[in-house]
mmCIF file of C-alpha atoms in Angstrom:
data_model
loop_
_atom_site.group_PDB
_atom_site.id
_atom_site.type_symbol
_atom_site.label_atom_id
_atom_site.label_comp_id
_atom_site.label_asym_id
_atom_site.label_seq_id
_atom_site.Cartn_x
_atom_site.Cartn_y
_atom_site.Cartn_z
ATOM 1 C CA GLN A 497 -17.622 20.620 1.377
ATOM 2 C CA GLN A 498 -14.162 19.398 0.502
ATOM 3 C CA GLN A 499 -12.907 19.569 4.077
ATOM 4 C CA VAL A 500 -12.119 16.708 6.386
ATOM 5 C CA LYS A 501 -12.320 17.769 10.013
ATOM 6 C CA GLN A 502 -10.071 15.876 12.384
ATOM 7 C CA SER A 503 -10.063 15.840 16.180
ATOM 8 C CA PRO A 504 -8.495 16.029 18.643
ATOM 9 C CA GLN A 505 -5.487 18.086 17.677
ATOM 10 C CA SER A 506 -3.390 16.295 20.280
ATOM 11 C CA LEU A 507 -3.880 13.263 22.463
ATOM 12 C CA ILE A 508 -2.036 11.790 25.419
ATOM 13 C CA VAL A 509 -2.709 8.174 26.332
ATOM 14 C CA GLN A 510 -1.233 5.838 28.881
ATOM 15 C CA LYS A 511 0.556 2.741 27.663
ATOM 16 C CA GLY A 512 -1.975 -0.012 27.150
ATOM 17 C CA GLY A 513 -4.848 2.397 26.692
ATOM 18 C CA ILE A 514 -7.051 3.000 23.678
ATOM 19 C CA SER A 515 -6.330 5.961 21.399
ATOM 20 C CA ILE A 516 -9.281 7.292 19.422
ATOM 21 C CA ILE A 517 -9.035 9.847 16.635
ATOM 22 C CA ASN A 518 -12.088 11.107 14.813
ATOM 23 C CA CYS A 519 -12.714 12.550 11.376
ATOM 24 C CA ALA A 520 -15.833 14.006 9.804
ATOM 25 C CA TYR A 521 -16.591 14.919 6.206
ATOM 26 C CA GLU A 522 -19.352 16.527 4.154
ATOM 27 C CA ASN A 523 -18.805 15.284 0.623
ATOM 28 C CA THR A 524 -20.836 12.110 0.175
ATOM 29 C CA ALA A 525 -18.889 11.354 -2.990
ATOM 30 C CA PHE A 526 -15.834 10.415 -0.940
ATOM 31 C CA ASP A 527 -15.326 6.678 -1.313
ATOM 32 C CA TYR A 528 -11.893 5.888 0.084
ATOM 33 C CA PHE A 529 -10.663 6.829 3.535
ATOM 34 C CA PRO A 530 -7.018 6.157 4.398
ATOM 35 C CA TRP A 531 -5.183 6.881 7.615
ATOM 36 C CA TYR A 532 -1.547 7.888 7.530
ATOM 37 C CA GLN A 533 1.028 7.759 10.327
ATOM 38 C CA GLN A 534 3.899 10.231 10.382
ATOM 39 C CA PHE A 535 6.945 10.084 12.630
ATOM 40 C CA PRO A 536 9.077 13.208 13.159
ATOM 41 C CA GLY A 537 11.359 13.859 10.221
ATOM 42 C CA LYS A 538 9.635 11.245 8.075
ATOM 43 C CA GLY A 539 6.978 11.356 5.418
ATOM 44 C CA PRO A 540 3.501 9.996 6.136
ATOM 45 C CA ALA A 541 3.017 6.251 5.671
ATOM 46 C CA LEU A 542 -0.244 4.472 4.952
ATOM 47 C CA LEU A 543 -1.503 2.746 8.083
ATOM 48 C CA ILE A 544 -4.935 1.421 7.196
ATOM 49 C CA ALA A 545 -7.749 2.369 4.839
ATOM 50 C CA ILE A 546 -11.454 1.696 4.437
ATOM 51 C CA ARG A 547 -14.136 1.984 1.795
ATOM 52 C CA PRO A 548 -17.716 2.965 2.686
ATOM 53 C CA ASP A 549 -19.188 -0.446 1.942
ATOM 54 C CA VAL A 550 -17.932 -1.753 5.294
ATOM 55 C CA SER A 551 -18.429 -0.358 8.788
ATOM 56 C CA GLU A 552 -15.212 -1.577 10.317
ATOM 57 C CA LYS A 553 -11.765 -2.725 9.304
ATOM 58 C CA LYS A 554 -9.193 -4.142 11.656
ATOM 59 C CA GLU A 555 -5.481 -4.667 11.143
ATOM 60 C CA GLY A 556 -3.666 -5.790 14.229
ATOM 61 C CA ARG A 557 -4.128 -3.184 16.941
ATOM 62 C CA PHE A 558 -5.513 -0.633 14.491
ATOM 63 C CA THR A 559 -9.218 -0.421 13.667
ATOM 64 C CA ILE A 560 -11.170 1.984 11.478
ATOM 65 C CA SER A 561 -14.824 2.462 12.367
ATOM 66 C CA PHE A 562 -16.942 4.001 9.626
ATOM 67 C CA ASN A 563 -20.375 5.574 10.067
ATOM 68 C CA LYS A 564 -21.718 6.413 6.637
ATOM 69 C CA SER A 565 -24.947 8.033 7.816
ATOM 70 C CA ALA A 566 -23.099 10.315 10.215
ATOM 71 C CA LYS A 567 -20.308 10.923 7.689
ATOM 72 C CA GLN A 568 -17.719 10.118 10.298
ATOM 73 C CA PHE A 569 -14.860 7.686 10.615
ATOM 74 C CA SER A 570 -12.427 7.047 13.385
ATOM 75 C CA LEU A 571 -9.147 5.323 14.104
ATOM 76 C CA HIS A 572 -8.843 3.212 17.235
ATOM 77 C CA ILE A 573 -5.458 2.086 18.470
ATOM 78 C CA MET A 574 -5.828 -0.698 20.982
ATOM 79 C CA ASP A 575 -3.162 -1.427 23.612
ATOM 80 C CA SER A 576 -1.374 1.799 22.667
ATOM 81 C CA GLN A 577 2.406 1.648 22.885
ATOM 82 C CA PRO A 578 5.050 4.376 23.171
ATOM 83 C CA GLY A 579 6.165 3.409 19.664
ATOM 84 C CA ASP A 580 2.759 4.533 18.399
ATOM 85 C CA SER A 581 3.620 8.125 19.336
ATOM 86 C CA ALA A 582 3.329 9.966 16.036
ATOM 87 C CA THR A 583 1.078 12.297 14.100
ATOM 88 C CA TYR A 584 -1.927 10.661 12.475
ATOM 89 C CA PHE A 585 -3.737 12.045 9.445
ATOM 90 C CA CYS A 586 -7.055 10.952 8.092
ATOM 91 C CA ALA A 587 -7.828 11.549 4.440
ATOM 92 C CA ALA A 588 -10.611 11.123 1.949
ATOM 93 C CA THR A 589 -10.843 10.927 -1.815
ATOM 94 C CA THR A 590 -13.558 10.633 -4.419
ATOM 95 C CA GLY A 591 -11.771 7.929 -6.332
ATOM 96 C CA THR A 592 -9.287 10.288 -7.873
ATOM 97 C CA TYR A 593 -5.724 11.008 -6.953
ATOM 98 C CA LYS A 594 -6.679 14.104 -4.952
ATOM 99 C CA TYR A 595 -6.658 13.280 -1.294
ATOM 100 C CA ILE A 596 -8.175 15.727 1.180
ATOM 101 C CA PHE A 597 -6.219 15.435 4.404
ATOM 102 C CA GLY A 598 -7.273 16.259 7.944
ATOM 103 C CA THR A 599 -5.129 18.600 9.991
ATOM 104 C CA GLY A 600 -3.509 15.799 11.967
ATOM 105 C CA THR A 601 -3.531 14.488 15.523
ATOM 106 C CA ARG A 602 -0.357 14.386 17.530
ATOM 107 C CA LEU A 603 -0.466 11.263 19.697
ATOM 108 C CA LYS A 604 1.788 10.714 22.668
ATOM 109 C CA VAL A 605 1.713 7.400 24.500
ATOM 110 C CA LEU A 606 3.218 7.546 27.945
ATOM 111 C CA ALA A 607 5.403 4.665 29.052
ATOM 112 C CA GLY B 105 13.964 -1.135 -3.789
ATOM 113 C CA ALA B 106 14.578 2.255 -2.261
ATOM 114 C CA GLY B 107 11.714 4.466 -1.240
ATOM 115 C CA VAL B 108 10.941 7.984 -2.367
ATOM 116 C CA SER B 109 13.896 10.263 -1.799
ATOM 117 C CA GLN B 110 13.964 14.038 -1.622
ATOM 118 C CA SER B 111 16.730 16.575 -1.591
ATOM 119 C CA PRO B 112 17.793 18.674 0.086
ATOM 120 C CA SER B 113 16.387 17.607 3.437
ATOM 121 C CA ASN B 114 16.641 21.174 4.691
ATOM 122 C CA LYS B 115 16.868 24.440 2.799
ATOM 123 C CA VAL B 116 17.253 27.883 4.286
ATOM 124 C CA THR B 117 16.972 30.762 1.867
ATOM 125 C CA GLU B 118 16.507 34.481 1.859
ATOM 126 C CA LYS B 119 13.281 36.122 0.829
ATOM 127 C CA GLY B 120 13.240 36.776 -2.895
ATOM 128 C CA LYS B 121 15.590 33.945 -3.844
ATOM 129 C CA ASP B 122 14.585 31.005 -6.051
ATOM 130 C CA VAL B 123 14.743 27.437 -4.749
ATOM 131 C CA GLU B 124 14.612 24.025 -6.400
ATOM 132 C CA LEU B 125 13.440 20.934 -4.568
ATOM 133 C CA ARG B 126 14.052 17.480 -5.984
ATOM 134 C CA CYS B 127 12.089 14.258 -5.746
ATOM 135 C CA ASP B 128 13.183 10.789 -6.847
ATOM 136 C CA PRO B 129 10.128 8.519 -6.914
ATOM 137 C CA ILE B 130 10.102 4.791 -6.459
ATOM 138 C CA SER B 131 11.254 3.136 -9.656
ATOM 139 C CA GLY B 132 8.322 2.134 -11.838
ATOM 140 C CA HIS B 133 5.818 4.426 -10.151
ATOM 141 C CA THR B 134 3.965 6.317 -12.825
ATOM 142 C CA ALA B 135 2.218 8.809 -10.558
ATOM 143 C CA LEU B 136 3.989 11.553 -8.616
ATOM 144 C CA TYR B 137 2.537 14.112 -6.221
ATOM 145 C CA TRP B 138 3.797 17.210 -4.459
ATOM 146 C CA TYR B 139 2.265 18.421 -1.187
ATOM 147 C CA ARG B 140 2.947 21.287 1.153
ATOM 148 C CA GLN B 141 2.730 20.777 4.902
ATOM 149 C CA ARG B 142 2.684 23.911 7.001
ATOM 150 C CA LEU B 143 3.470 23.666 10.681
ATOM 151 C CA GLY B 144 0.574 22.047 12.503
ATOM 152 C CA GLN B 145 -1.454 21.694 9.324
ATOM 153 C CA GLY B 146 -2.555 18.897 7.070
ATOM 154 C CA LEU B 147 -1.139 18.130 3.668
ATOM 155 C CA GLU B 148 -2.003 20.591 0.936
ATOM 156 C CA PHE B 149 -2.059 19.163 -2.602
ATOM 157 C CA LEU B 150 0.118 21.085 -5.050
ATOM 158 C CA ILE B 151 0.557 19.145 -8.283
ATOM 159 C CA TYR B 152 0.128 15.677 -9.772
ATOM 160 C CA PHE B 153 1.978 13.948 -12.616
ATOM 161 C CA GLN B 154 0.756 10.740 -14.226
ATOM 162 C CA GLY B 155 2.774 9.176 -17.004
ATOM 163 C CA ASN B 156 2.792 11.327 -20.101
ATOM 164 C CA SER B 157 -0.495 13.039 -19.308
ATOM 165 C CA ALA B 158 -0.684 16.771 -18.715
ATOM 166 C CA PRO B 159 -0.021 17.434 -15.030
ATOM 167 C CA ASP B 160 -2.747 18.642 -12.712
ATOM 168 C CA LYS B 161 -1.393 21.963 -11.474
ATOM 169 C CA SER B 162 -4.589 23.082 -9.802
ATOM 170 C CA GLY B 163 -3.079 23.091 -6.303
ATOM 171 C CA LEU B 164 -0.163 25.397 -7.034
ATOM 172 C CA PRO B 165 -0.771 28.484 -4.860
ATOM 173 C CA SER B 166 0.682 31.060 -7.227
ATOM 174 C CA ASP B 167 2.582 31.460 -10.482
ATOM 175 C CA ARG B 168 5.789 31.549 -8.445
ATOM 176 C CA PHE B 169 5.428 27.785 -8.084
ATOM 177 C CA SER B 170 6.190 25.397 -10.919
ATOM 178 C CA ALA B 171 7.137 21.763 -11.269
ATOM 179 C CA GLU B 172 8.552 19.505 -13.910
ATOM 180 C CA ARG B 173 8.950 15.806 -14.292
ATOM 181 C CA THR B 174 11.178 14.006 -16.745
ATOM 182 C CA GLY B 175 9.255 11.008 -18.038
ATOM 183 C CA GLU B 176 8.463 8.766 -15.105
ATOM 184 C CA SER B 177 11.491 9.715 -13.067
ATOM 185 C CA VAL B 178 12.797 12.729 -11.209
ATOM 186 C CA SER B 179 10.635 15.745 -10.474
ATOM 187 C CA THR B 180 11.691 19.241 -9.519
ATOM 188 C CA LEU B 181 9.530 21.757 -7.685
ATOM 189 C CA THR B 182 10.693 25.329 -8.199
ATOM 190 C CA ILE B 183 9.631 28.289 -6.106
ATOM 191 C CA GLN B 184 10.618 31.665 -7.508
ATOM 192 C CA ARG B 185 11.008 34.839 -5.475
ATOM 193 C CA THR B 186 10.382 32.993 -2.232
ATOM 194 C CA GLN B 187 8.265 34.595 0.469
ATOM 195 C CA GLN B 188 8.201 33.886 4.193
ATOM 196 C CA GLU B 189 4.791 32.245 3.852
ATOM 197 C CA ASP B 190 6.423 29.632 1.619
ATOM 198 C CA SER B 191 8.173 28.223 4.684
ATOM 199 C CA ALA B 192 6.896 24.670 5.091
ATOM 200 C CA VAL B 193 7.796 21.038 4.567
ATOM 201 C CA TYR B 194 7.394 20.039 0.942
ATOM 202 C CA LEU B 195 6.505 16.384 0.547
ATOM 203 C CA CYS B 196 6.709 14.260 -2.550
ATOM 204 C CA ALA B 197 4.835 10.992 -3.000
ATOM 205 C CA SER B 198 4.627 8.404 -5.742
ATOM 206 C CA SER B 199 2.273 5.578 -6.531
ATOM 207 C CA LEU B 200 2.309 2.594 -8.843
ATOM 208 C CA VAL B 201 -1.148 2.703 -10.367
ATOM 209 C CA ARG B 202 -3.951 5.172 -10.054
ATOM 210 C CA MET B 203 -6.898 2.924 -9.323
ATOM 211 C CA ALA B 204 -10.449 4.031 -8.874
ATOM 212 C CA GLY B 205 -11.122 4.503 -5.207
ATOM 213 C CA GLY B 206 -7.614 5.532 -4.307
ATOM 214 C CA ASP B 207 -4.146 4.111 -4.501
ATOM 215 C CA THR B 208 -1.330 3.888 -1.991
ATOM 216 C CA GLN B 209 0.862 6.927 -2.029
ATOM 217 C CA TYR B 210 4.389 6.427 -0.753
ATOM 218 C CA PHE B 211 5.867 9.576 0.717
ATOM 219 C CA GLY B 212 9.407 10.832 0.854
ATOM 220 C CA PRO B 213 10.852 12.379 4.023
ATOM 221 C CA GLY B 214 10.222 15.898 2.778
ATOM 222 C CA THR B 215 12.263 19.046 2.341
ATOM 223 C CA ARG B 216 11.973 21.576 5.131
ATOM 224 C CA LEU B 217 12.110 25.032 3.555
ATOM 225 C CA THR B 218 12.745 28.074 5.702
ATOM 226 C CA VAL B 219 12.532 31.504 4.113
ATOM 227 C CA LEU B 220 14.175 34.220 6.192
#
């Protein structure tokens, strides 16, 4: 119940394409869903986050789509660039400090 | 100011030895977290410090793991009698305020621990 399932494990996208990463959860008490971006040798950095009272949040080329009834949320990267190549983690929390992280998606954007 | 820093960046040790990993949080951040990241895995919560409150140690995998924090500054994660399964990247994060619904955790670059 505490798991967050993330897919795909890896993703290869052409430059300019759309990258889509999906996460699913079971615990309906989760109320904050951040996405983190991690470059090799670096710690994860917050990219964008959403709360369940909205269905979509957009920041630049990054969009979170949230489907509360399906208990799923996804990250869309529009016009993907080689500089977006990184590992992406979704996470969820019940309003406490304990984040439950997905297993990560390694994205490679081909030039 | 500077971000979260961790040292050493890499540590290679022999099975059975003790190791100490250090985390310097962002100045003024009251909350500090330790995570373990195994190869190809997500982040596994280990321990949480918030101000002067008792730490949440519920994520520590065994009694070989311990952590301390001096006030609202440096934290040390100690692993005693290391085992090969302890090999992982250990990440530290800090945050300014723990708000309901989640706060922004700022991560350090991690310490890559290899136990031979």
